[in-house]
Short mmCIF file of C-alpha atoms in Angstrom, two decimals:
data_model
loop_
_atom_site.label_atom_id
_atom_site.label_comp_id
_atom_site.label_asym_id
_atom_site.label_seq_id
_atom_site.Cartn_x
_atom_site.Cartn_y
_atom_site.Cartn_z
CA MET A 27 3.66 -56.44 -62.05
CA ASP A 28 4.05 -56.05 -58.82
CA THR A 29 6.70 -58.45 -57.51
CA ASN A 30 7.22 -56.72 -54.05
CA GLY A 31 6.90 -58.97 -51.21
CA LYS A 32 8.15 -61.02 -48.23
CA ILE A 33 9.41 -64.57 -49.31
CA VAL A 34 9.97 -67.63 -46.83
CA LEU A 35 12.25 -70.45 -47.98
CA VAL A 36 12.06 -73.54 -45.86
CA ASP A 37 14.88 -76.51 -46.85
CA ASP A 38 16.42 -78.73 -44.50
CA GLU A 39 19.53 -78.42 -46.46
CA VAL A 40 21.39 -75.01 -45.61
CA MET A 41 23.26 -75.13 -48.50
CA VAL A 42 19.87 -74.85 -50.66
CA THR A 43 18.73 -71.89 -48.66
CA LYS A 44 21.78 -70.09 -48.78
CA THR A 45 21.84 -70.48 -52.56
CA LEU A 46 18.55 -69.60 -53.21
CA SER A 47 18.38 -66.75 -50.92
CA THR A 48 21.68 -65.43 -52.69
CA LEU A 49 20.18 -65.88 -56.13
CA LEU A 50 16.88 -63.86 -54.79
CA LYS A 51 19.03 -61.04 -53.55
CA LEU A 52 20.85 -60.80 -57.05
CA GLU A 53 17.10 -60.68 -58.68
CA GLY A 54 16.08 -57.56 -56.33
CA LEU A 55 14.20 -59.81 -53.98
CA ARG A 56 15.87 -59.00 -50.81
CA ASP A 57 12.99 -59.37 -48.21
CA THR A 58 13.49 -63.28 -47.73
CA ALA A 59 13.37 -65.25 -44.34
CA THR A 60 15.14 -68.63 -44.61
CA PHE A 61 14.64 -71.60 -42.18
CA ASN A 62 15.92 -75.12 -42.15
CA ASN A 63 13.24 -76.41 -39.73
CA PRO A 64 9.64 -76.40 -40.78
CA LYS A 65 8.60 -75.94 -37.24
CA ASP A 66 10.33 -72.93 -36.78
CA ALA A 67 9.01 -71.64 -39.83
CA LEU A 68 5.55 -72.04 -38.67
CA GLU A 69 6.24 -70.12 -35.76
CA TYR A 70 7.53 -67.20 -37.53
CA LEU A 71 4.48 -67.31 -39.99
CA LYS A 72 2.05 -67.21 -37.33
CA ASP A 73 2.95 -63.37 -36.67
CA ASN A 74 4.51 -62.59 -39.97
CA PRO A 75 2.40 -62.21 -43.05
CA CYS A 76 4.31 -62.83 -46.23
CA GLU A 77 3.56 -63.17 -50.15
CA LEU A 78 5.34 -66.52 -50.92
CA ILE A 79 6.39 -69.69 -49.01
CA ILE A 80 8.77 -71.85 -50.83
CA SER A 81 9.28 -75.41 -49.45
CA ASP A 82 11.11 -78.39 -49.93
CA PHE A 83 9.11 -81.78 -50.53
CA ILE A 84 11.19 -83.98 -48.30
CA MET A 85 12.30 -82.91 -44.85
CA PRO A 86 13.06 -85.23 -42.02
CA GLU A 87 10.49 -83.69 -39.24
CA MET A 88 7.78 -82.91 -41.42
CA ASP A 89 7.21 -83.20 -45.19
CA GLY A 90 6.59 -80.18 -47.45
CA ILE A 91 2.76 -80.97 -47.87
CA GLU A 92 1.86 -81.24 -44.25
CA PHE A 93 4.06 -77.88 -43.64
CA LEU A 94 2.35 -76.03 -46.36
CA SER A 95 -1.07 -77.37 -45.15
CA LYS A 96 -0.59 -76.15 -41.75
CA ALA A 97 0.67 -72.95 -43.01
CA LYS A 98 -2.31 -72.31 -45.16
CA GLU A 99 -4.55 -72.82 -41.98
CA LEU A 100 -2.82 -69.62 -40.32
CA PRO A 101 -5.04 -66.57 -40.45
CA LEU A 102 -2.18 -64.44 -41.80
CA GLN A 103 -1.36 -67.05 -44.58
CA ALA A 104 -4.77 -67.71 -45.86
CA GLU A 105 -4.08 -66.00 -49.23
CA THR A 106 -0.29 -66.72 -49.43
CA THR A 107 1.08 -68.36 -52.69
CA GLN A 108 2.91 -71.52 -52.07
CA MET A 109 5.74 -73.40 -54.23
CA LEU A 110 7.21 -76.76 -53.63
CA LEU A 111 10.65 -77.66 -54.21
CA THR A 112 11.58 -81.33 -54.93
CA GLY A 113 14.59 -83.24 -55.93
CA TYR A 114 12.70 -86.21 -57.49
CA ALA A 115 10.58 -86.30 -60.51
CA ASP A 116 7.57 -87.53 -58.90
CA LYS A 117 4.61 -86.19 -60.63
CA GLU A 118 2.18 -88.04 -58.34
CA ASN A 119 3.47 -86.46 -55.44
CA ALA A 120 3.31 -82.91 -57.30
CA ILE A 121 -0.26 -83.66 -58.35
CA LYS A 122 -1.14 -84.82 -54.84
CA ALA A 123 0.26 -81.65 -53.42
CA ILE A 124 -1.70 -79.64 -55.95
CA ASN A 125 -4.77 -81.28 -55.27
CA GLU A 126 -4.66 -81.36 -51.55
CA VAL A 127 -2.96 -78.14 -50.47
CA GLY A 128 -3.51 -76.06 -53.66
CA ILE A 129 0.18 -75.02 -54.25
CA PHE A 130 0.83 -72.86 -57.20
CA LYS A 131 3.87 -74.49 -58.84
CA TYR A 132 6.35 -77.24 -58.10
CA VAL A 133 9.81 -76.85 -59.24
CA GLU A 134 12.40 -79.80 -59.66
CA LYS A 135 15.59 -79.65 -58.61
CA PRO A 136 18.16 -78.91 -60.17
CA TRP A 137 16.11 -75.94 -61.36
CA ASN A 138 16.52 -73.16 -64.14
CA ASN A 139 17.08 -69.80 -62.58
CA ASP A 140 15.61 -68.09 -65.03
CA ASP A 141 12.49 -70.16 -64.89
CA LEU A 142 12.60 -70.13 -61.18
CA ILE A 143 12.76 -66.40 -60.71
CA LEU A 144 9.96 -65.92 -63.23
CA ASN A 145 7.66 -68.49 -61.39
CA ILE A 146 8.64 -66.75 -57.85
CA LYS A 147 7.92 -63.13 -59.18
CA ASN A 148 4.27 -64.42 -60.83
CA ALA A 149 3.76 -66.16 -57.30
CA ILE A 150 4.25 -62.67 -55.53
CA GLU A 151 2.04 -60.92 -58.01
CA ARG A 152 -0.62 -63.74 -57.41
CA THR A 153 -0.65 -63.17 -53.80
CA ASN A 154 -0.84 -59.37 -54.36
CA LEU A 155 -3.80 -59.63 -56.94
CA LYS A 156 -5.80 -62.10 -54.29
CA ARG A 157 -5.40 -59.51 -51.69
CA ALA A 158 -6.10 -56.69 -53.65
CA LEU A 159 -9.19 -58.81 -54.91
CA ARG A 160 -10.23 -59.55 -51.53
CA GLU A 161 -10.10 -55.77 -50.50
CA LYS A 162 -12.15 -55.06 -53.60
CA ILE A 163 -14.73 -57.67 -52.52
CA ILE A 164 -14.91 -56.11 -49.11
CA GLN A 165 -15.39 -52.78 -50.26
CA LEU A 166 -18.04 -54.17 -52.85
CA LYS A 167 -19.68 -55.68 -49.81
CA LYS A 168 -19.60 -52.77 -47.98
CA ALA A 169 -20.85 -50.70 -50.97
CA ASN A 170 -23.78 -53.11 -51.43
CA SER A 171 -24.70 -52.86 -47.71
CA GLU A 172 -24.73 -49.30 -47.97
CA LEU A 173 -26.63 -49.31 -51.22
CA GLU A 174 -29.00 -51.68 -49.75
CA GLU A 175 -29.64 -49.46 -46.68
CA TYR A 176 -29.85 -46.26 -48.99
CA SER A 177 -32.69 -48.02 -51.06
CA LYS A 178 -34.41 -48.86 -47.95
CA ASN A 179 -34.48 -45.40 -46.64
CA LEU A 180 -34.88 -44.22 -50.29
CA GLU A 181 -38.02 -46.33 -50.60
CA SER A 182 -39.33 -45.01 -46.96
CA LEU A 183 -38.41 -41.53 -48.05
CA VAL A 184 -40.47 -41.72 -51.63
CA GLN A 185 -43.44 -43.31 -49.64
CA LYS A 186 -43.23 -40.34 -47.03
CA ARG A 187 -43.06 -37.64 -49.83
CA THR A 188 -45.67 -39.46 -51.85
CA LYS A 189 -47.93 -39.53 -48.91
CA GLU A 190 -47.38 -35.84 -48.15
CA LEU A 191 -47.95 -35.04 -51.80
CA TRP A 192 -51.09 -36.85 -51.67
CA GLU A 193 -52.20 -35.14 -48.68
CA SER A 194 -51.33 -31.74 -49.83
CA ARG A 195 -53.10 -32.33 -53.08
CA GLU A 196 -56.22 -33.74 -51.50
CA LYS A 197 -56.10 -30.27 -49.33
CA LEU A 198 -55.70 -28.07 -52.36
CA ASN A 199 -58.50 -29.94 -54.05
CA ALA A 200 -60.69 -29.40 -50.89
CA ILE A 201 -59.90 -25.87 -50.77
CA PHE A 202 -60.37 -25.46 -54.73
CA THR A 203 -63.62 -27.36 -54.64
CA ASN A 204 -65.23 -25.68 -51.49
CA CYS A 205 -63.87 -22.26 -51.50
CA ALA A 206 -66.51 -19.73 -50.94
CA ASP A 207 -65.36 -17.75 -54.04
CA GLY A 208 -65.26 -18.67 -57.46
CA ILE A 209 -61.72 -20.01 -58.71
CA VAL A 210 -61.15 -20.88 -62.33
CA THR A 211 -58.14 -21.57 -64.33
CA PHE A 212 -57.46 -21.09 -67.86
CA LYS A 213 -54.25 -21.31 -70.34
CA LYS A 214 -52.53 -18.50 -72.26
CA ASP A 215 -55.45 -18.33 -75.05
CA ASN A 216 -58.04 -17.43 -72.16
CA ARG A 217 -59.87 -20.89 -72.66
CA LEU A 218 -61.23 -22.13 -69.23
CA VAL A 219 -59.79 -25.71 -68.21
CA SER A 220 -61.18 -25.79 -64.88
CA LEU A 221 -63.88 -24.19 -62.32
CA ASN A 222 -64.96 -24.97 -58.75
CA GLN A 223 -68.55 -25.26 -57.64
CA ALA A 224 -68.48 -21.53 -56.47
CA ALA A 225 -67.61 -20.17 -60.08
CA CYS A 226 -70.13 -22.70 -61.83
CA LYS A 227 -72.77 -21.11 -59.40
CA LEU A 228 -71.82 -17.84 -59.92
CA PHE A 229 -72.48 -18.12 -63.68
CA GLY A 230 -75.56 -20.52 -63.16
CA LEU A 231 -74.16 -23.28 -65.35
CA GLU A 232 -72.42 -26.69 -65.12
CA GLU A 233 -68.70 -27.01 -65.60
CA LYS A 234 -69.09 -28.96 -68.93
CA ASN A 235 -70.97 -25.79 -70.38
CA LEU A 236 -68.08 -23.60 -69.21
CA LEU A 237 -65.05 -25.63 -70.17
CA ASN A 238 -63.21 -24.24 -73.34
CA LYS A 239 -64.94 -20.82 -73.15
CA ASN A 240 -63.17 -17.54 -73.35
CA PHE A 241 -62.87 -16.29 -70.00
CA PHE A 242 -62.90 -12.59 -70.86
CA GLU A 243 -66.20 -12.99 -73.14
CA LEU A 244 -68.02 -14.22 -69.76
CA ILE A 245 -67.17 -11.41 -67.89
CA ILE A 246 -68.40 -7.81 -68.36
CA ASN A 247 -66.12 -5.02 -68.15
CA GLU A 248 -68.26 -2.14 -66.54
CA LYS A 249 -65.88 0.72 -67.54
CA ASN A 250 -64.43 -0.62 -70.66
CA GLN A 251 -60.95 -0.68 -68.83
CA LYS A 252 -57.74 -1.84 -70.87
CA ILE A 253 -56.44 -5.10 -69.63
CA GLN A 254 -53.29 -6.73 -70.45
CA SER A 255 -53.18 -10.36 -70.65
CA PRO A 256 -52.65 -11.73 -67.25
CA ALA A 257 -50.62 -14.57 -68.89
CA LYS A 258 -47.89 -12.08 -69.86
CA GLN A 259 -47.57 -10.49 -66.78
CA ASP A 260 -45.39 -11.44 -63.75
CA GLU A 261 -47.25 -9.49 -61.10
CA PRO A 262 -51.15 -10.35 -60.11
CA LEU A 263 -53.66 -8.18 -61.75
CA PHE A 264 -56.81 -7.09 -59.76
CA LEU A 265 -59.97 -6.18 -61.56
CA ARG A 266 -62.74 -4.08 -60.23
CA ASP A 267 -66.02 -2.68 -61.62
CA PHE A 268 -66.46 -6.14 -63.53
CA SER A 269 -69.69 -8.34 -63.28
CA LEU A 270 -71.12 -11.34 -64.87
CA ILE A 271 -74.22 -13.08 -65.94
CA ASN A 272 -75.96 -15.76 -63.97
CA TYR A 273 -77.54 -17.50 -66.56
CA GLU A 274 -79.85 -19.56 -64.31
CA LYS A 275 -81.37 -16.23 -62.65
CA ASP A 276 -80.69 -14.20 -65.68
CA ILE A 277 -79.17 -11.51 -63.48
CA LYS A 278 -75.96 -9.41 -63.49
CA ILE A 279 -73.62 -10.05 -60.55
CA PRO A 280 -70.82 -7.68 -59.55
CA VAL A 281 -67.41 -9.01 -58.82
CA GLU A 282 -63.87 -8.62 -58.27
CA ILE A 283 -61.59 -10.55 -59.85
CA SER A 284 -57.85 -11.50 -58.64
CA LEU A 285 -55.62 -12.92 -61.63
CA ALA A 286 -52.27 -14.60 -61.05
CA LYS A 287 -49.94 -16.59 -63.46
CA ILE A 288 -48.64 -19.87 -62.31
CA GLU A 289 -45.49 -21.24 -63.86
CA ASN A 290 -45.60 -25.10 -64.34
CA GLY A 291 -42.24 -26.04 -66.17
CA SER A 292 -42.55 -25.24 -69.61
CA ASP A 293 -46.15 -24.74 -69.45
CA SER A 294 -47.94 -21.84 -67.73
CA PHE A 295 -51.55 -20.79 -66.75
CA VAL A 296 -53.52 -18.24 -65.08
CA VAL A 297 -55.60 -18.71 -61.88
CA GLY A 298 -58.58 -16.42 -61.27
CA VAL A 299 -60.71 -15.71 -57.99
CA LEU A 300 -64.22 -14.53 -58.51
CA ARG A 301 -65.71 -12.85 -55.46
CA ASP A 302 -69.03 -11.67 -55.47
CA VAL A 303 -69.27 -8.08 -54.25
CA SER A 304 -73.04 -7.55 -54.47
CA TYR A 305 -73.58 -7.46 -50.65
CA GLN A 306 -70.87 -4.89 -50.31
CA ARG A 307 -72.29 -2.98 -53.37
CA GLU A 308 -75.68 -2.81 -51.70
CA ASN A 309 -74.21 -1.57 -48.25
CA GLU A 310 -72.23 0.96 -50.46
CA ARG A 311 -75.41 2.37 -52.04
CA LEU A 312 -77.11 2.38 -48.55
CA ARG A 313 -74.24 4.45 -47.01
CA ASP A 314 -74.26 6.80 -50.03
CA ASP A 315 -77.93 6.97 -49.79
CA PHE A 316 -77.96 7.99 -46.17
CA ILE A 317 -75.11 10.38 -46.97
CA ALA A 318 -77.07 11.97 -49.89
CA THR A 319 -80.30 12.27 -47.84
CA LEU A 320 -78.53 13.68 -44.87
CA THR A 321 -76.57 16.43 -46.90
CA HIS A 322 -79.53 17.26 -48.99
CA ASP A 323 -81.66 17.93 -45.82
CA LEU A 324 -78.80 19.85 -44.29
CA ARG A 325 -79.04 22.54 -47.31
CA THR A 326 -82.42 23.94 -46.42
CA PRO A 327 -81.08 24.91 -42.65
CA LEU A 328 -77.93 26.07 -44.21
CA LEU A 329 -79.50 28.34 -46.58
CA ALA A 330 -82.02 29.72 -44.03
CA ALA A 331 -79.40 30.35 -41.89
CA ILE A 332 -77.05 31.97 -44.50
CA SER A 333 -80.08 34.22 -45.27
CA GLY A 334 -80.71 35.09 -41.80
CA LEU A 335 -77.29 36.40 -41.21
CA GLU A 336 -77.26 38.49 -44.42
CA PHE A 337 -80.71 40.07 -43.12
CA ILE A 338 -78.78 40.86 -39.90
CA LEU A 339 -75.28 42.27 -41.58
CA ASN A 340 -77.42 44.52 -44.27
CA GLY A 341 -79.13 46.43 -41.18
CA THR A 342 -82.70 45.05 -42.15
CA LEU A 343 -83.07 44.02 -38.64
CA GLY A 344 -81.40 46.51 -37.26
CA GLU A 345 -78.16 48.12 -36.63
CA THR A 346 -75.10 45.88 -35.60
CA THR A 347 -71.64 46.86 -33.82
CA GLN A 348 -68.55 46.20 -35.59
CA LYS A 349 -67.69 43.19 -33.36
CA GLN A 350 -70.98 41.90 -33.90
CA LYS A 351 -70.66 42.18 -37.61
CA GLU A 352 -67.23 40.48 -37.58
CA LEU A 353 -68.73 37.56 -35.64
CA LEU A 354 -71.45 37.36 -38.19
CA GLU A 355 -69.32 37.32 -40.87
CA ALA A 356 -67.34 34.48 -39.69
CA MET A 357 -70.63 32.68 -39.00
CA LYS A 358 -72.01 33.11 -42.43
CA LYS A 359 -68.64 32.00 -43.89
CA SER A 360 -68.58 28.82 -41.84
CA ASN A 361 -72.16 28.09 -43.11
CA GLU A 362 -71.14 28.60 -46.65
CA ASP A 363 -68.33 26.46 -46.41
CA MET A 364 -70.91 23.97 -44.72
CA LEU A 365 -73.05 24.37 -47.89
CA GLY A 366 -70.36 24.02 -50.17
CA LEU A 367 -69.38 20.65 -48.61
CA THR A 368 -73.01 19.40 -48.71
CA ASN A 369 -73.13 20.30 -52.39
CA ALA A 370 -70.10 18.79 -53.38
CA LEU A 371 -71.42 15.47 -51.38
CA LEU A 372 -74.56 15.53 -53.48
CA GLU A 373 -72.62 15.95 -56.53
CA VAL A 374 -70.63 13.10 -56.05
CA TYR A 375 -73.36 10.81 -54.84
CA ARG A 376 -75.23 11.72 -58.18
CA TYR A 377 -72.27 10.60 -60.24
CA GLU A 378 -71.60 7.66 -58.29
CA ALA A 379 -75.27 6.63 -58.46
CA GLY A 380 -75.46 7.32 -62.38
CA LYS A 381 -78.15 9.92 -61.34
CA ILE A 382 -76.32 12.90 -63.53
CA PHE A 383 -77.61 13.58 -67.09
CA LEU A 384 -75.28 15.83 -69.08
CA CYS A 385 -76.99 18.75 -70.63
CA LYS A 386 -74.55 19.30 -73.56
CA THR A 387 -74.41 22.51 -75.60
CA ARG A 388 -72.21 24.19 -77.84
CA PHE A 389 -70.25 27.10 -76.44
CA PRO A 390 -66.68 28.74 -76.78
CA VAL A 391 -64.49 27.09 -74.12
CA TYR A 392 -61.95 30.62 -74.39
CA LYS A 393 -64.83 32.56 -73.10
CA LEU A 394 -65.51 30.06 -70.45
CA VAL A 395 -62.31 30.24 -69.34
CA LYS A 396 -62.11 34.06 -68.97
CA ASP A 397 -65.53 33.93 -66.88
CA CYS A 398 -63.91 31.51 -64.49
CA VAL A 399 -60.86 33.84 -64.11
CA LYS A 400 -63.11 36.98 -63.68
CA GLU A 401 -65.25 34.82 -61.10
CA LEU A 402 -61.88 34.11 -59.06
CA ASP A 403 -60.38 37.61 -59.40
CA ILE A 404 -60.55 38.50 -55.82
CA LEU A 405 -58.54 35.27 -55.08
CA PHE A 406 -55.85 36.39 -57.59
CA LYS A 407 -55.36 39.73 -55.92
CA GLN A 408 -55.43 38.51 -52.55
CA ASN A 409 -52.53 36.06 -53.37
CA ASN A 410 -50.79 38.88 -55.90
CA SER A 411 -51.23 35.81 -58.61
CA SER A 412 -50.76 36.53 -62.31
CA ILE A 413 -52.47 34.52 -64.99
CA GLU A 414 -51.94 34.01 -68.77
CA ILE A 415 -54.44 32.21 -71.30
CA GLU A 416 -52.62 30.77 -74.37
CA CYS A 417 -55.34 29.97 -77.04
CA LYS A 418 -54.58 29.98 -80.73
CA ASN A 419 -58.23 29.77 -81.72
CA GLU A 420 -60.50 31.81 -79.26
CA GLY A 421 -63.37 30.93 -81.24
CA MET A 422 -63.20 27.51 -81.04
CA GLU A 423 -66.08 25.94 -79.71
CA ILE A 424 -66.96 22.51 -77.77
CA ASN A 425 -69.93 20.20 -77.17
CA ALA A 426 -70.14 19.50 -73.52
CA ASP A 427 -72.26 20.21 -70.38
CA LYS A 428 -71.23 24.12 -69.81
CA ASN A 429 -71.89 23.98 -65.96
CA GLU A 430 -70.03 20.84 -65.22
CA ILE A 431 -66.84 21.91 -67.29
CA ARG A 432 -67.19 25.34 -65.49
CA ARG A 433 -66.88 23.49 -62.36
CA VAL A 434 -63.83 21.42 -63.49
CA ILE A 435 -61.92 24.76 -64.45
CA LEU A 436 -62.89 26.69 -61.35
CA ASN A 437 -61.74 23.90 -59.28
CA LEU A 438 -58.27 23.74 -61.25
CA LEU A 439 -57.78 27.53 -61.08
CA GLY A 440 -58.78 27.57 -57.41
CA ASN A 441 -56.42 24.78 -56.70
CA ALA A 442 -53.33 26.77 -58.34
CA ILE A 443 -54.04 29.65 -56.73
CA LYS A 444 -54.27 28.09 -53.16
CA HIS A 445 -51.19 25.72 -53.35
CA GLY A 446 -49.19 27.87 -55.43
CA GLY A 447 -48.82 30.54 -52.69
CA GLU A 448 -47.74 34.08 -53.09
CA ASN A 449 -47.02 35.91 -56.42
CA THR A 450 -48.02 32.39 -58.29
CA LYS A 451 -47.78 32.66 -62.15
CA ILE A 452 -50.69 30.40 -63.64
CA LYS A 453 -51.04 29.56 -67.16
CA VAL A 454 -54.03 28.14 -69.12
CA PHE A 455 -53.36 26.37 -72.26
CA ILE A 456 -56.36 25.85 -74.83
CA GLN A 457 -55.68 23.54 -77.62
CA LYS A 458 -57.46 21.29 -80.13
CA ALA A 459 -55.96 17.79 -81.19
CA ASP A 460 -57.87 16.58 -84.07
CA LYS A 461 -61.36 16.48 -82.73
CA ASP A 462 -60.33 16.75 -78.93
CA LEU A 463 -60.02 19.57 -76.55
CA ILE A 464 -57.10 19.62 -74.26
CA LEU A 465 -57.03 22.12 -71.45
CA SER A 466 -54.13 22.56 -68.99
CA VAL A 467 -53.74 24.83 -65.83
CA GLU A 468 -50.15 25.08 -64.90
CA ASP A 469 -48.48 26.73 -61.68
CA ASN A 470 -45.10 27.47 -60.34
CA GLY A 471 -45.91 26.33 -56.71
CA ALA A 472 -44.53 23.58 -54.33
CA GLY A 473 -45.30 20.92 -56.60
CA LEU A 474 -46.29 16.91 -55.83
CA ASP A 475 -44.14 13.79 -55.30
CA GLU A 476 -44.95 10.54 -57.23
CA GLU A 477 -46.60 9.07 -54.11
CA ASP A 478 -49.03 11.76 -53.61
CA GLN A 479 -49.97 12.06 -57.34
CA LYS A 480 -51.19 8.37 -57.29
CA LYS A 481 -53.62 9.16 -55.09
CA LEU A 482 -54.54 12.70 -56.04
CA PHE A 483 -57.88 12.05 -57.96
CA LYS A 484 -59.34 9.66 -55.23
CA ARG A 485 -62.26 10.73 -52.76
CA PHE A 486 -61.22 12.71 -49.96
CA SER A 487 -57.61 13.11 -51.08
CA GLN A 488 -56.28 16.49 -50.13
CA GLY A 489 -53.23 16.39 -52.50
CA THR A 490 -50.52 15.78 -50.24
CA SER A 491 -49.50 13.41 -47.32
CA LYS A 492 -47.07 15.98 -45.67
CA LYS A 493 -49.73 18.39 -44.15
CA ARG A 494 -53.51 18.56 -43.98
CA SER A 495 -55.54 21.16 -45.14
CA CYS A 496 -59.28 22.16 -44.53
CA SER A 497 -60.43 21.29 -47.96
CA THR A 498 -62.79 18.40 -48.52
CA GLY A 499 -60.73 16.35 -50.85
CA LEU A 500 -63.63 15.95 -53.14
CA GLY A 501 -62.84 18.77 -55.90
CA LEU A 502 -60.32 16.85 -58.03
CA TYR A 503 -62.36 13.67 -57.36
CA LEU A 504 -65.50 15.26 -58.56
CA SER A 505 -63.61 16.93 -61.40
CA ARG A 506 -62.26 13.30 -62.55
CA ARG A 507 -65.85 11.98 -62.68
CA ILE A 508 -67.24 15.08 -64.58
CA VAL A 509 -64.35 14.77 -67.11
CA GLU A 510 -64.98 10.75 -67.43
CA ALA A 511 -68.76 11.32 -67.90
CA HIS A 512 -67.75 13.39 -70.85
CA ASN A 513 -65.72 10.43 -72.07
CA GLY A 514 -62.33 12.21 -71.19
CA THR A 515 -59.41 11.85 -69.17
CA ILE A 516 -57.53 13.86 -66.50
CA TRP A 517 -54.07 13.95 -65.06
CA VAL A 518 -51.42 15.65 -63.41
CA GLU A 519 -47.61 16.09 -64.38
CA SER A 520 -45.79 17.61 -61.33
CA LYS A 521 -42.11 18.00 -59.71
CA LEU A 522 -41.31 18.84 -56.30
CA ASN A 523 -40.43 22.71 -55.98
CA LYS A 524 -41.14 22.84 -59.66
CA GLY A 525 -44.79 23.46 -59.77
CA SER A 526 -47.78 21.39 -61.19
CA LYS A 527 -49.78 20.77 -64.47
CA PHE A 528 -53.23 19.69 -64.39
CA THR A 529 -54.68 18.41 -68.02
CA PHE A 530 -58.01 16.92 -68.83
CA CYS A 531 -59.04 15.80 -72.58
CA LEU A 532 -62.45 15.60 -73.80
CA LYS A 533 -62.68 13.27 -76.60
CA ASN A 534 -64.60 14.26 -79.81
CA ALA A 535 -65.74 17.43 -78.00
CA ALA A 536 -63.94 20.15 -79.97
CA ILE A 537 -65.93 22.05 -82.93
CA GLU A 538 -64.65 24.24 -85.50
CA SER A 539 -65.47 27.87 -84.94
CA LYS A 540 -67.92 29.35 -87.45
CA VAL A 541 -66.69 31.90 -89.91
CA LEU A 542 -68.84 34.95 -90.58
CA LEU A 543 -68.67 36.24 -94.28
#
């Protein structure tokens, strides 16, 4: 109970004000102002708020009802509780005071001190509660006003965001519908859930005939690549060497496919972009045809130039001086290098155009390696390189195109000599794993870093980005194409300053050697 507050006591009898003031102080209510004239009390109340006004009923200049009514009109006393003291048991006057002025209590003289103090404390608490309630009402009104303003702003914000989302959705729909590339979406089970017009045009079917179809059953994996489910990958997936069937025109269309997983809360789906690369493929074919024609036409004059230089060098056309021979030898070497480049370009073109047909025969692979080493004997001697061949079954035969495999082995041995440097130690490992042939060429040269290894078997890659060489960059690329044509794989294991190990594996190529009795 909050009974702290200021009390204003008004009675024309000094004895009453003194007695009552003393009683209040004894009860701990010390903040009391006493007046014997109601007019003086009104002047005081104009500037001093209080919690309780106690007034006598009968006073000479102004009765208690009139005094309390005027006090109630004062701004600072609007919520102040009022009590009336009377020496007459006049209930009509008390009721009139309660009805007209709205006093809290009336107390008859003589009063009971305990009842009086209890009523005074209740009156003070009543004032404090009324003021606290007024503060709460003010706060509530302010909060309601702020809430109304927030609601207005929120409604405006929601409308704005809704409009932005709608516009964004319309833009996305426009992009999805009118994009020149085909766009598809499918769930984790690879079942199509939507296609744009371009995608339907690529397949030559209406969207309703494609929905719920397995996306990977509609595209053709030209090279039988292993594909991990894009729904299980965080990084986008890019697919090349794929095509699809246009069912309307009954033609195969080459495409490049970009796949990316999109998270949608607890659910996720995959967006695929299909790009028709028919035009690019045709341009590549025309370019390769041009290069092939050009290199093919270069072979005849190069061969003629080399033959002519050989006639001059062997004295058929007369004697030459030593300086002339040196110059002619350099010219012959340059023409031979050029001829090697044109031959390599032609071979690459034939493999890429699918115009190479393997002529597989059965032959001993160990003997082939020995012949290749003998062919490169002069290079081994120039570099002071040594070579060791490790083969547990020298009689093992393989079924492959002998000339093409010879080309691969010569390329790997030549690279080991060239990049290994002086005094290179080269090892060749020939082994059989089930029905597969595994052949490795290992050197102790400078090695390659991981970045160079990634692009090593690409066309025109010269092995290292740190220095340039005079090589064409086609040797390892052509080797890869030859090995892949044999349904095999080729790879490299290398560390800087620790050498490299090139290995190729031919699937189901190894044959048990015959045993003669």
